[in-house]
CSV table of C-alpha atoms and ligand atoms in Angstrom, one decimal:
chain,number,residue,atom,x,y,z
Q,1,UNK,CA,7.1,-28.0,-17.4
Q,2,UNK,CA,7.2,-24.7,-16.2
Q,3,UNK,CA,5.0,-23.6,-13.4
Q,4,UNK,CA,2.5,-20.4,-14.9
Q,5,UNK,CA,2.9,-17.1,-13.1
Q,6,UNK,CA,0.4,-16.4,-10.1
Q,7,UNK,CA,-2.0,-14.0,-11.5
Q,8,UNK,CA,-5.3,-13.2,-9.2
Q,9,UNK,CA,-7.8,-10.2,-9.7
Q,10,UNK,CA,-10.3,-8.2,-8.3
Q,11,UNK,CA,-13.3,-8.1,-10.5
Q,12,UNK,CA,-15.5,-5.6,-9.0
Q,13,UNK,CA,-19.0,-4.0,-10.3
Q,14,UNK,CA,-19.3,-0.6,-9.9
Q,15,UNK,CA,-22.7,-0.1,-8.5
Q,16,UNK,CA,-21.8,1.6,-5.3
Q,17,UNK,CA,-18.4,2.4,-3.3
Q,18,UNK,CA,-15.8,0.1,-1.8
Q,19,UNK,CA,-17.0,-1.6,1.8
Q,20,UNK,CA,-15.1,-3.8,3.9
Q,21,UNK,CA,-16.3,-7.0,2.5
Q,22,UNK,CA,-15.0,-6.2,-1.1
Q,23,UNK,CA,-12.1,-4.3,0.5
Q,24,UNK,CA,-10.9,-7.5,1.9
Q,25,UNK,CA,-11.8,-9.6,-1.3
Q,26,UNK,CA,-8.8,-7.2,-3.3
Q,27,UNK,CA,-7.0,-7.5,-0.2
Q,28,UNK,CA,-6.4,-10.6,-0.4
Q,29,UNK,CA,-6.2,-10.8,-3.9
Q,30,UNK,CA,-3.6,-8.5,-3.9
Q,31,UNK,CA,-1.6,-9.9,-0.8
Q,32,UNK,CA,-1.3,-13.5,-2.9
Q,33,UNK,CA,0.0,-12.1,-5.9
Q,34,UNK,CA,2.7,-10.3,-4.0
Q,35,UNK,CA,3.6,-13.3,-2.0
Q,36,UNK,CA,3.9,-15.3,-5.1
Q,37,UNK,CA,5.2,-12.7,-7.1
Q,38,UNK,CA,3.0,-12.8,-9.5
Q,39,UNK,CA,0.5,-10.1,-11.2
Q,40,UNK,CA,-3.0,-8.5,-9.7
Q,41,UNK,CA,-5.4,-7.3,-12.1
Q,42,UNK,CA,-7.9,-5.3,-12.0
Q,43,UNK,CA,-11.0,-5.7,-13.7
Q,44,UNK,CA,-14.0,-3.6,-14.0
Q,45,UNK,CA,-17.5,-5.7,-14.4
Q,46,UNK,CA,-20.2,-2.9,-15.2
Q,47,UNK,CA,-21.9,-5.3,-17.5
Q,48,UNK,CA,-25.7,-4.0,-15.9
Q,49,UNK,CA,-25.8,-0.6,-17.5
Q,50,UNK,CA,-28.6,0.3,-15.2
Q,51,UNK,CA,-26.3,-0.1,-12.5
Q,52,UNK,CA,-22.9,0.2,-13.4
Q,53,UNK,CA,-22.0,4.6,-13.0
Q,54,UNK,CA,-18.5,5.8,-14.3
Q,55,UNK,CA,-18.5,7.7,-10.7
Q,56,UNK,CA,-18.3,4.6,-9.3
Q,57,UNK,CA,-15.4,3.2,-11.2
Q,58,UNK,CA,-13.1,6.7,-10.6
Q,59,UNK,CA,-14.1,6.0,-6.7
Q,60,UNK,CA,-12.6,2.7,-7.0
Q,61,UNK,CA,-9.7,3.1,-8.7
Q,62,UNK,CA,-9.3,6.5,-6.1
Q,63,UNK,CA,-9.7,3.8,-3.4
Q,64,UNK,CA,-7.9,1.0,-4.4
Q,65,UNK,CA,-5.0,3.5,-4.6
Q,66,UNK,CA,-5.3,5.2,-1.9
Q,67,UNK,CA,-5.2,1.6,0.5
Q,68,UNK,CA,-2.0,1.2,-1.9
Q,69,UNK,CA,-3.7,-1.6,-3.6
Q,70,UNK,CA,-1.9,-1.1,-7.0
Q,71,UNK,CA,-2.4,-3.6,-10.0
Q,72,UNK,CA,-0.6,-4.1,-12.9
Q,73,UNK,CA,-3.3,-5.2,-14.8
Q,74,UNK,CA,-6.5,-2.9,-15.1
Q,75,UNK,CA,-8.0,0.3,-16.4
Q,76,UNK,CA,-5.3,3.3,-17.0
Q,77,UNK,CA,-2.2,1.6,-16.6
Q,78,UNK,CA,-3.6,-1.6,-19.0
Q,79,UNK,CA,-1.6,-4.4,-20.3
Q,80,UNK,CA,-1.6,-7.6,-22.5
Q,81,UNK,CA,-5.5,-8.5,-22.2
Q,82,UNK,CA,-7.0,-5.4,-22.9
Q,83,UNK,CA,-9.8,-3.9,-22.1
Q,84,UNK,CA,-10.0,-4.3,-18.7
Q,85,UNK,CA,-13.7,-3.0,-18.2
Q,86,UNK,CA,-16.2,-6.0,-19.7
Q,87,UNK,CA,-18.6,-3.0,-20.8
Q,88,UNK,CA,-15.3,-2.6,-24.0
Q,89,UNK,CA,-15.5,-6.2,-24.6
Q,90,UNK,CA,-18.4,-7.1,-26.2
Q,91,UNK,CA,-16.7,-8.3,-29.7
Q,92,UNK,CA,-14.8,-10.8,-27.4
Q,93,UNK,CA,-17.9,-12.7,-25.6
Q,94,UNK,CA,-19.8,-12.8,-29.4
Q,95,UNK,CA,-16.9,-14.5,-30.2
Q,96,UNK,CA,-17.4,-17.4,-27.6
Q,97,UNK,CA,-20.9,-17.1,-28.2
Q,98,UNK,CA,-21.2,-18.0,-31.7
Q,99,UNK,CA,-18.8,-21.1,-30.7
Q,100,UNK,CA,-21.5,-22.3,-28.5
Q,101,UNK,CA,-23.9,-21.6,-30.3
Q,102,UNK,CA,-21.9,-23.2,-33.4
Q,103,UNK,CA,-22.1,-26.4,-31.4
Q,104,UNK,CA,-25.3,-26.2,-30.0
Q,105,UNK,CA,-24.4,-26.0,-26.7
Q,106,UNK,CA,-26.8,-23.0,-25.7
Q,107,UNK,CA,-30.1,-22.0,-27.3
Q,108,UNK,CA,-32.2,-19.1,-27.4
Q,109,UNK,CA,-35.1,-18.7,-24.6
Q,110,UNK,CA,-38.3,-16.8,-24.8
Q,111,UNK,CA,-39.7,-17.6,-21.8
Q,112,UNK,CA,-40.9,-14.4,-19.8
Q,113,UNK,CA,-40.2,-13.1,-16.4
Q,114,UNK,CA,-43.3,-13.6,-15.4
Q,115,UNK,CA,-43.4,-17.3,-16.8
Q,116,UNK,CA,-40.1,-18.0,-15.2
Q,117,UNK,CA,-40.8,-17.0,-11.5
Q,118,UNK,CA,-44.4,-18.9,-12.5
Q,119,UNK,CA,-42.1,-22.5,-13.1
Q,120,UNK,CA,-40.0,-21.5,-9.8
Q,121,UNK,CA,-43.0,-21.0,-7.4
Q,122,UNK,CA,-44.6,-24.3,-8.8
Q,123,UNK,CA,-41.7,-26.2,-8.6
Q,124,UNK,CA,-41.1,-24.8,-4.5
Q,125,UNK,CA,-44.4,-25.7,-4.1
Q,126,UNK,CA,-43.7,-29.2,-4.9
Q,127,UNK,CA,-40.9,-29.4,-2.6
Q,128,UNK,CA,-39.1,-29.5,-5.7
Q,129,UNK,CA,-35.5,-26.6,-5.9
Q,130,UNK,CA,-36.1,-24.2,-8.9
Q,131,UNK,CA,-34.7,-24.6,-12.0
Q,132,UNK,CA,-35.1,-23.7,-15.7
Q,133,UNK,CA,-37.6,-26.5,-16.9
Q,134,UNK,CA,-36.3,-26.6,-20.4
Q,135,UNK,CA,-39.4,-25.3,-22.3
Q,136,UNK,CA,-37.6,-23.4,-25.0
Q,137,UNK,CA,-34.6,-26.5,-24.9
Q,138,UNK,CA,-36.2,-28.0,-27.5
Q,139,UNK,CA,-37.7,-25.5,-30.3
Q,140,UNK,CA,-37.7,-25.8,-33.5
Q,141,UNK,CA,-35.7,-23.0,-35.9
Q,142,UNK,CA,-38.9,-22.0,-36.9
Q,143,UNK,CA,-40.8,-22.1,-34.0
Q,144,UNK,CA,-38.1,-20.0,-32.6
Q,145,UNK,CA,-39.0,-17.7,-35.7
Q,146,UNK,CA,-42.3,-17.8,-34.9
Q,147,UNK,CA,-41.0,-16.5,-31.6
Q,148,UNK,CA,-38.3,-13.7,-32.9
Q,149,UNK,CA,-41.5,-12.9,-35.4
Q,150,UNK,CA,-43.7,-11.8,-32.5
Q,151,UNK,CA,-41.2,-9.3,-31.1
Q,152,UNK,CA,-39.1,-11.6,-28.1
Q,153,UNK,CA,-36.0,-10.6,-27.3
Q,154,UNK,CA,-34.4,-14.2,-26.5
Q,155,UNK,CA,-32.1,-14.7,-23.5
Q,156,UNK,CA,-29.4,-16.9,-24.8
Q,157,UNK,CA,-29.1,-20.7,-22.1
Q,158,UNK,CA,-26.5,-23.1,-21.0
Q,159,UNK,CA,-27.4,-26.4,-22.3
Q,160,UNK,CA,-26.2,-28.0,-19.0
Q,161,UNK,CA,-24.7,-31.7,-20.0
Q,162,UNK,CA,-26.8,-33.7,-17.6
Q,163,UNK,CA,-25.7,-35.9,-15.1
Q,164,UNK,CA,-22.3,-34.4,-14.4
Q,165,UNK,CA,-21.0,-34.4,-11.4
Q,166,UNK,CA,-18.8,-30.9,-10.9
Q,167,UNK,CA,-16.2,-31.4,-8.5
Q,168,UNK,CA,-13.3,-29.1,-7.7
Q,169,UNK,CA,-10.8,-28.3,-4.7
Q,170,UNK,CA,-11.7,-24.8,-3.2
Q,171,UNK,CA,-8.5,-23.0,-1.8
Q,172,UNK,CA,-10.2,-22.5,1.8
Q,173,UNK,CA,-13.5,-25.0,1.6
Q,174,UNK,CA,-11.7,-28.2,0.5
Q,175,UNK,CA,-13.1,-30.7,-1.7
Q,176,UNK,CA,-16.4,-29.4,-3.2
Q,177,UNK,CA,-19.1,-31.6,-5.7
Q,178,UNK,CA,-22.1,-30.4,-7.4
Q,179,UNK,CA,-24.3,-32.3,-10.0
Q,180,UNK,CA,-25.1,-30.8,-12.9
Q,181,UNK,CA,-28.7,-31.7,-12.9
Q,182,UNK,CA,-28.8,-29.6,-9.6
Q,183,UNK,CA,-28.2,-26.6,-11.9
Q,184,UNK,CA,-30.5,-26.8,-14.9
Q,185,UNK,CA,-30.1,-25.0,-17.9
Q,186,UNK,CA,-28.9,-21.2,-17.1
Q,187,UNK,CA,-28.9,-17.8,-19.0
Q,188,UNK,CA,-25.6,-16.7,-20.2
Q,189,UNK,CA,-26.9,-13.6,-22.5
Q,190,UNK,CA,-29.5,-10.9,-21.7
Q,191,UNK,CA,-32.6,-10.6,-24.0
Q,192,UNK,CA,-30.6,-7.3,-24.5
Q,193,UNK,CA,-27.4,-8.4,-25.7
Q,194,UNK,CA,-25.7,-7.9,-22.2
Q,195,UNK,CA,-23.8,-10.8,-20.9
Q,196,UNK,CA,-24.6,-12.5,-17.5
Q,197,UNK,CA,-22.0,-12.4,-14.8
Q,198,UNK,CA,-21.4,-16.2,-15.0
Q,199,UNK,CA,-20.3,-16.0,-18.3
Q,200,UNK,CA,-18.2,-12.9,-18.5
Q,201,UNK,CA,-16.6,-13.5,-15.6
Q,202,UNK,CA,-15.4,-17.3,-16.5
Q,203,UNK,CA,-14.2,-16.0,-20.1
Q,204,UNK,CA,-12.2,-13.2,-18.8
Q,205,UNK,CA,-11.0,-15.0,-16.2
Q,206,UNK,CA,-9.5,-17.7,-18.9
Q,207,UNK,CA,-8.5,-15.2,-21.1
Q,208,UNK,CA,-6.4,-12.8,-18.6
Q,209,UNK,CA,-4.7,-15.7,-17.3
Q,210,UNK,CA,-5.7,-15.5,-13.8
Q,211,UNK,CA,-4.9,-18.6,-12.2
Q,212,UNK,CA,-6.2,-17.6,-8.2
Q,213,UNK,CA,-9.5,-16.4,-7.2
Q,214,UNK,CA,-10.4,-15.8,-3.9
Q,215,UNK,CA,-14.1,-14.2,-3.4
Q,216,UNK,CA,-17.4,-14.3,-1.3
Q,217,UNK,CA,-18.6,-17.3,-0.7
Q,218,UNK,CA,-22.2,-15.8,-2.0
Q,219,UNK,CA,-20.3,-16.8,-5.4
Q,220,UNK,CA,-19.6,-20.7,-4.6
Q,221,UNK,CA,-22.7,-21.6,-6.2
Q,222,UNK,CA,-21.7,-19.7,-9.3
Q,223,UNK,CA,-18.4,-21.6,-10.0
Q,224,UNK,CA,-20.0,-25.5,-11.1
Q,225,UNK,CA,-21.5,-23.5,-13.7
Q,226,UNK,CA,-18.6,-21.5,-14.7
Q,227,UNK,CA,-16.4,-24.8,-14.8
Q,228,UNK,CA,-19.2,-26.4,-17.2
Q,229,UNK,CA,-18.4,-23.3,-19.6
Q,230,UNK,CA,-15.6,-22.8,-19.6
Q,231,UNK,CA,-15.2,-26.8,-20.0
Q,232,UNK,CA,-16.9,-26.7,-22.5
Q,233,UNK,CA,-15.1,-23.7,-24.3
Q,234,UNK,CA,-12.0,-26.0,-23.7
Q,235,UNK,CA,-10.9,-23.0,-22.1
Q,236,UNK,CA,-8.5,-23.0,-18.4
Q,237,UNK,CA,-10.6,-22.8,-15.4
Q,238,UNK,CA,-8.7,-21.0,-12.3
Q,239,UNK,CA,-8.8,-22.4,-9.0
Q,240,UNK,CA,-11.2,-20.5,-6.6
Q,241,UNK,CA,-11.5,-20.0,-2.6
Q,242,UNK,CA,-14.5,-19.0,-1.5
Q,243,UNK,CA,-13.9,-16.8,1.7
Q,244,UNK,CA,-16.4,-16.5,4.6
Q,245,UNK,CA,-18.3,-13.3,4.6
Q,246,UNK,CA,-17.8,-10.7,7.0
Q,247,UNK,CA,-20.8,-11.0,9.9
Q,248,UNK,CA,-21.7,-7.8,12.9
Q,249,UNK,CA,-20.9,-9.2,16.4
Q,250,UNK,CA,-24.2,-11.1,16.7
Q,251,UNK,CA,-23.4,-13.0,13.4
Q,252,UNK,CA,-26.2,-11.3,10.7
Q,253,UNK,CA,-25.2,-9.3,8.1
Q,254,UNK,CA,-23.2,-6.4,8.5
Q,255,UNK,CA,-25.1,-3.3,10.0
Q,256,UNK,CA,-23.9,0.1,9.1
Q,257,UNK,CA,-23.4,1.0,13.1
Q,258,UNK,CA,-21.3,-2.5,12.2
Q,259,UNK,CA,-18.9,-2.0,9.9
Q,260,UNK,CA,-21.1,-2.0,7.0
Q,261,UNK,CA,-19.4,1.4,5.9
Q,262,UNK,CA,-17.9,2.2,2.8
Q,263,UNK,CA,-14.0,3.2,2.6
Q,264,UNK,CA,-14.9,6.9,2.0
Q,265,UNK,CA,-16.5,7.3,5.1
Q,266,UNK,CA,-13.9,5.6,7.0
Q,267,UNK,CA,-11.2,7.3,5.2
Q,268,UNK,CA,-13.0,10.8,6.1
Q,269,UNK,CA,-13.3,9.4,9.7
Q,270,UNK,CA,-9.4,9.4,9.9
Q,271,UNK,CA,-8.7,5.8,9.2
Q,272,UNK,CA,-5.0,5.2,7.5
Q,273,UNK,CA,-5.1,2.7,5.1
Q,274,UNK,CA,-2.7,0.2,6.9
Q,275,UNK,CA,-5.2,0.3,10.0
Q,276,UNK,CA,-7.6,-1.2,7.6
Q,277,UNK,CA,-5.1,-3.7,5.7
Q,278,UNK,CA,-3.3,-4.6,9.2
Q,279,UNK,CA,-7.4,-5.0,10.3
Q,280,UNK,CA,-8.8,-7.0,7.3
Q,281,UNK,CA,-5.9,-8.9,6.8
Q,282,UNK,CA,-6.8,-10.7,9.6
Q,283,UNK,CA,-10.3,-10.5,9.4
Q,284,UNK,CA,-10.7,-14.2,8.0
Q,285,UNK,CA,-7.0,-14.8,7.8
Q,286,UNK,CA,-4.7,-15.4,10.6
Q,287,UNK,CA,-0.8,-14.4,10.7
Q,288,UNK,CA,1.2,-16.2,12.7
Q,289,UNK,CA,2.3,-13.4,15.0
Q,290,UNK,CA,-0.4,-10.8,15.7
Q,291,UNK,CA,2.0,-7.7,15.8
Q,292,UNK,CA,1.8,-5.0,13.3
Q,293,UNK,CA,2.8,-5.1,10.0
Q,294,UNK,CA,4.0,-3.3,6.9
Q,295,UNK,CA,1.8,-3.9,3.4
Q,296,UNK,CA,5.1,-6.0,2.7
Q,297,UNK,CA,5.1,-7.8,5.5
Q,298,UNK,CA,1.5,-8.8,5.3
Q,299,UNK,CA,2.3,-9.8,1.5
Q,300,UNK,CA,5.0,-11.9,2.8
Q,301,UNK,CA,2.7,-13.7,5.7
Q,302,UNK,CA,-0.1,-14.7,3.7
Q,303,UNK,CA,-1.3,-18.1,2.5
Q,304,UNK,CA,-4.1,-19.4,1.4
Q,305,UNK,CA,-4.0,-22.5,4.1
Q,306,UNK,CA,-4.2,-19.3,6.4
Q,307,UNK,CA,-7.7,-18.6,5.6
Q,308,UNK,CA,-10.8,-19.8,7.7
Q,309,UNK,CA,-13.9,-21.1,7.1
Q,310,UNK,CA,-15.5,-19.6,10.2
Q,311,UNK,CA,-17.7,-16.6,9.5
Q,312,UNK,CA,-15.3,-13.4,10.4
Q,313,UNK,CA,-16.6,-11.2,12.3
Q,314,UNK,CA,-16.1,-7.5,12.7
Q,315,UNK,CA,-14.7,-6.1,15.9
Q,316,UNK,CA,-14.3,-2.4,16.4
Q,317,UNK,CA,-12.4,-2.3,19.2
Q,318,UNK,CA,-9.8,-4.8,16.9
Q,319,UNK,CA,-10.3,-2.4,14.5
Q,320,UNK,CA,-9.5,0.5,16.4
Q,321,UNK,CA,-6.8,-1.6,17.9
Q,322,UNK,CA,-4.9,-1.2,14.4
Q,323,UNK,CA,-5.8,2.4,14.0
Q,324,UNK,CA,-3.7,3.5,16.8
Q,325,UNK,CA,-0.9,1.1,15.4
Q,326,UNK,CA,-0.9,2.7,12.4
Q,327,UNK,CA,-0.9,6.4,14.1
Q,328,UNK,CA,2.0,5.3,15.8
Q,329,UNK,CA,4.2,3.7,13.0
Q,330,UNK,CA,3.4,7.0,10.4
Q,331,UNK,CA,5.9,9.2,10.1
Q,332,UNK,CA,5.7,12.5,11.5
Q,333,UNK,CA,5.4,14.3,8.2
Q,334,UNK,CA,2.5,12.0,7.4
Q,335,UNK,CA,0.6,12.0,10.5
Q,336,UNK,CA,0.8,16.3,10.6
Q,337,UNK,CA,-0.9,15.9,7.2
Q,338,UNK,CA,-4.0,13.4,8.0
Q,339,UNK,CA,-3.8,16.1,11.8
Q,340,UNK,CA,-6.1,18.5,9.1
Q,341,UNK,CA,-6.5,22.3,8.9
Q,342,UNK,CA,-7.9,22.4,12.6
Q,343,UNK,CA,-4.6,21.6,13.8
Q,344,UNK,CA,-2.7,23.4,11.2
Q,345,UNK,CA,-4.6,26.4,11.8
Q,346,UNK,CA,-3.9,26.4,16.1
Q,347,UNK,CA,0.3,24.6,15.8
Q,348,UNK,CA,2.7,27.0,14.7
Q,349,UNK,CA,5.2,25.7,12.9
Q,350,UNK,CA,7.7,25.2,15.5
Q,351,UNK,CA,6.1,23.4,17.5
Q,352,UNK,CA,5.2,20.9,14.6
Q,353,UNK,CA,7.5,17.8,15.4
Q,354,UNK,CA,7.2,18.2,19.2
Q,355,UNK,CA,3.3,18.7,19.2
Q,356,UNK,CA,3.5,15.2,16.5
Q,357,UNK,CA,5.6,13.2,19.1
Q,358,UNK,CA,3.3,14.3,21.9
Q,359,UNK,CA,0.1,13.3,21.0
Q,360,UNK,CA,1.3,10.8,18.7
Q,361,UNK,CA,1.1,7.9,21.6
Q,362,UNK,CA,-2.7,9.5,22.5
Q,363,UNK,CA,-5.2,9.6,19.7
Q,364,UNK,CA,-6.0,7.3,16.7
Q,365,UNK,CA,-8.1,9.7,15.2
Q,366,UNK,CA,-7.5,13.9,13.8
Q,367,UNK,CA,-10.3,14.8,15.9
Q,368,UNK,CA,-8.3,14.0,19.0
Q,369,UNK,CA,-5.5,15.6,17.8
Q,370,UNK,CA,-7.3,19.2,17.6
Q,371,UNK,CA,-8.4,18.6,20.7
Q,372,UNK,CA,-4.9,18.3,22.2
Q,373,UNK,CA,-3.9,21.5,20.1
Q,374,UNK,CA,-6.8,23.5,21.3
Q,375,UNK,CA,-5.6,22.8,24.8
Q,376,UNK,CA,-2.3,23.4,24.7
Q,377,UNK,CA,-2.1,26.8,21.9
Q,378,UNK,CA,-5.8,27.8,22.1
Q,379,UNK,CA,-7.5,30.0,25.0
Q,380,UNK,CA,-4.9,29.8,28.1
Q,381,UNK,CA,-8.8,29.6,30.7
Q,382,UNK,CA,-9.6,25.5,30.8
Q,383,UNK,CA,-12.7,23.9,30.6
Q,384,UNK,CA,-12.5,21.2,33.0
Q,385,UNK,CA,-13.3,18.0,32.9
Q,386,UNK,CA,-15.1,16.5,36.2
Q,387,UNK,CA,-12.3,14.1,37.2
Q,388,UNK,CA,-9.6,17.5,36.9
Q,389,UNK,CA,-12.1,19.2,39.0
Q,390,UNK,CA,-12.3,17.1,41.7
Q,391,UNK,CA,-8.4,16.6,41.5
Q,392,UNK,CA,-7.2,20.2,41.7
Q,393,UNK,CA,-9.8,20.5,44.5
Q,394,UNK,CA,-8.2,17.4,46.6
Q,395,UNK,CA,-4.6,18.8,46.0
Q,396,UNK,CA,-5.8,22.3,47.6
Q,397,UNK,CA,-4.4,26.3,46.4
Q,398,UNK,CA,-1.8,25.7,48.5
Q,399,UNK,CA,0.2,23.2,46.0
Q,400,UNK,CA,-1.3,25.2,43.1
Q,401,UNK,CA,0.9,28.2,44.9
Q,402,UNK,CA,3.9,26.1,45.2
Q,403,UNK,CA,3.2,24.8,41.6
Q,404,UNK,CA,3.5,28.7,40.7
Q,405,UNK,CA,6.6,29.8,42.8
Q,406,UNK,CA,8.7,26.3,41.3
Q,407,UNK,CA,7.7,27.3,38.0
Q,408,UNK,CA,8.8,30.7,38.2
Q,409,UNK,CA,11.9,29.5,39.5
Q,410,UNK,CA,12.4,26.7,36.9
Q,411,UNK,CA,10.2,27.2,33.7
Q,412,UNK,CA,9.3,24.5,31.4
Q,413,UNK,CA,12.5,22.3,33.2
Q,414,UNK,CA,9.8,19.3,34.1
Q,415,UNK,CA,12.5,17.5,36.3
Q,416,UNK,CA,13.8,20.6,38.6
Q,417,UNK,CA,10.1,21.6,37.9
Q,418,UNK,CA,8.9,18.2,40.0
Q,419,UNK,CA,12.0,17.8,42.2
Q,420,UNK,CA,11.1,21.5,43.7
Q,421,UNK,CA,7.9,20.7,44.2
Q,422,UNK,CA,8.2,17.6,45.4
Q,423,UNK,CA,10.5,18.4,48.1
Q,424,UNK,CA,8.2,21.1,49.2
Q,425,UNK,CA,5.0,19.3,49.3
Q,426,UNK,CA,6.5,16.0,50.3
Q,427,UNK,CA,3.9,14.7,47.4
Q,428,UNK,CA,5.0,12.2,44.7
Q,429,UNK,CA,3.9,9.9,42.6
Q,430,UNK,CA,0.5,10.4,41.5
Q,431,UNK,CA,-0.6,12.8,43.7
Q,432,UNK,CA,2.2,14.9,42.5
Q,433,UNK,CA,1.7,14.1,38.9
Q,434,UNK,CA,-2.0,14.0,39.0
Q,435,UNK,CA,-3.1,17.6,40.2
Q,436,UNK,CA,-0.8,19.4,37.7
Q,437,UNK,CA,-1.7,17.5,34.7
Q,438,UNK,CA,-5.4,18.4,35.4
Q,439,UNK,CA,-4.5,21.9,36.4
Q,440,UNK,CA,-2.6,22.5,33.1
Q,441,UNK,CA,-5.0,20.9,30.8
Q,442,UNK,CA,-7.7,20.3,32.4
Q,443,UNK,CA,-7.9,16.2,31.8
Q,444,UNK,CA,-6.7,13.6,33.8
Q,445,UNK,CA,-5.5,11.2,31.5
Q,446,UNK,CA,-3.4,12.3,27.8
Q,447,UNK,CA,0.0,13.0,26.5
Q,448,UNK,CA,3.3,13.0,28.8
Q,449,UNK,CA,3.5,15.6,31.2
Q,450,UNK,CA,7.4,16.7,30.5
Q,451,UNK,CA,6.5,17.3,27.0
Q,452,UNK,CA,2.9,19.1,27.5
Q,453,UNK,CA,5.0,21.8,30.3
Q,454,UNK,CA,7.2,22.0,27.2
Q,455,UNK,CA,5.3,22.9,24.7
Q,456,UNK,CA,2.8,25.2,26.7
Q,457,UNK,CA,3.0,28.7,26.4
Q,458,UNK,CA,4.6,30.3,29.5
Q,459,UNK,CA,0.7,32.8,29.7
Q,460,UNK,CA,-1.0,29.1,29.9
Q,461,UNK,CA,0.9,27.7,32.5
Q,462,UNK,CA,0.8,30.8,34.4
Q,463,UNK,CA,-2.5,31.5,33.8
Q,464,UNK,CA,-3.9,27.8,34.5
Q,465,UNK,CA,-1.6,26.9,37.9
Q,466,UNK,CA,-3.1,30.6,39.3
Q,467,UNK,CA,-6.4,29.3,38.2
Q,468,UNK,CA,-6.2,26.4,40.0
Q,469,UNK,CA,-5.0,28.1,42.9
Q,470,UNK,CA,-7.7,30.1,43.4
Q,471,UNK,CA,-10.5,27.9,43.4
Q,472,UNK,CA,-13.1,30.4,43.6
Q,473,UNK,CA,-12.2,31.3,40.7
Q,474,UNK,CA,-13.7,28.8,38.7
Q,475,UNK,CA,-16.0,26.8,42.0
Q,476,UNK,CA,-18.1,29.3,41.7
K,1,LIG,N1,-18.5,-8.6,-9.9
K,1,LIG,C1,-18.6,-9.9,-9.3
K,1,LIG,C2,-18.9,-9.1,-7.8
K,1,LIG,O1,-18.4,-8.2,-7.7
K,1,LIG,C3,-17.2,-10.1,-9.2
K,1,LIG,C4,-17.3,-11.6,-8.5
K,1,LIG,C5,-15.9,-12.6,-8.6
K,1,LIG,O2,-14.6,-12.3,-7.8
K,1,LIG,O3,-16.0,-13.2,-9.2
K,1,LIG,O4,-19.2,-9.7,-7.0
């Protein structure tokens, strides 16, 4: 028998912007499909008209594309299972509701939210887990009609078969066992006629031929309901894998300060998509090697067997590490574009390439590139960091007079300049380079000094060395 093509999906509800958590879900599903040479489907779960917004749909398509998580079926590109927005699939759901109604596996429920809340409260007080008490399960046709005549709009409830174990092997958590009696009858259509999550999500996975579903473990308790539904509808069920949630360093839910940022915010801060991909692909999933990987390599090494059950802890230091790697691996053209207008305005086109090469190892964000652009091509007068000031004082004015003379003779020929200065001063290593760096950049850390010297305008070098040789000019 031919094994079916692997098909995964990302099924966001467009009720907000994508955050690290749901981006990771999208990524894992996309990587799994790519690893298997399958298809990645994007489905918009916009059945909640109150909370779903078209602008969020547009934003999430843009965000996924920015990340390079292109879908092979879904909005805008369509495909054999269109439409890919649940709000456009009402006719499909109607057909499956009808089937369930015809076979008596569902019934209208007229209980009001207040009645249901009270029932849950009573059950909890009695130490029982709350589930639907079955109030409307046995209404006769005339009792139903009487309620309809009173204008009560019913929900539609699934008649959960009693005494049935529901078992499945979770791709992440291994064998799972639930008992249908713990579930109770559940709503599959709201009173306003819109489909409930369990139903639309399960039916669509089946009709779209989804073979694997990776989703947050907050959905784990939904899975037995969905399996019962699919079973009754005689639709195929996907394999499910429930991902451990991302938590903050304290083990609690992610906070705004700690990683609960939208992709838009991260992008605006200058994060590169590959940094997020390298970081997120390792958050709750491990690779044999902890080295930088291109997106295709991330897919190549992805395996559901490498998904962890322990909560995935957000670690900003790791994210910054992958950001630095992403900067290191980006093409010069891309990095230049990423640096943005503050850099573009400051750096002449003749220096573009050298500037990018010079600052690349020392920056993680465009603001840092802008800082170095200003230091190199901005005012010759420097604001010195406290450390630089101390280093310059320590070196003494004579050192800088000698440096000026060496510069006059050798110009930006770094090696000759340094050799000459070494000879004259008898200094070497840190004692030689640090004062030069401090005087030329105002900082004690930064890009390679030889490159800085080559890029700095002559006047700036002269003026900065001169200033350093007259401590009263800047000490006062
Ligand atoms: N729309 C659901 C959500 O965003 C999808 C859950 C699932 O992946 O099955 O949580």
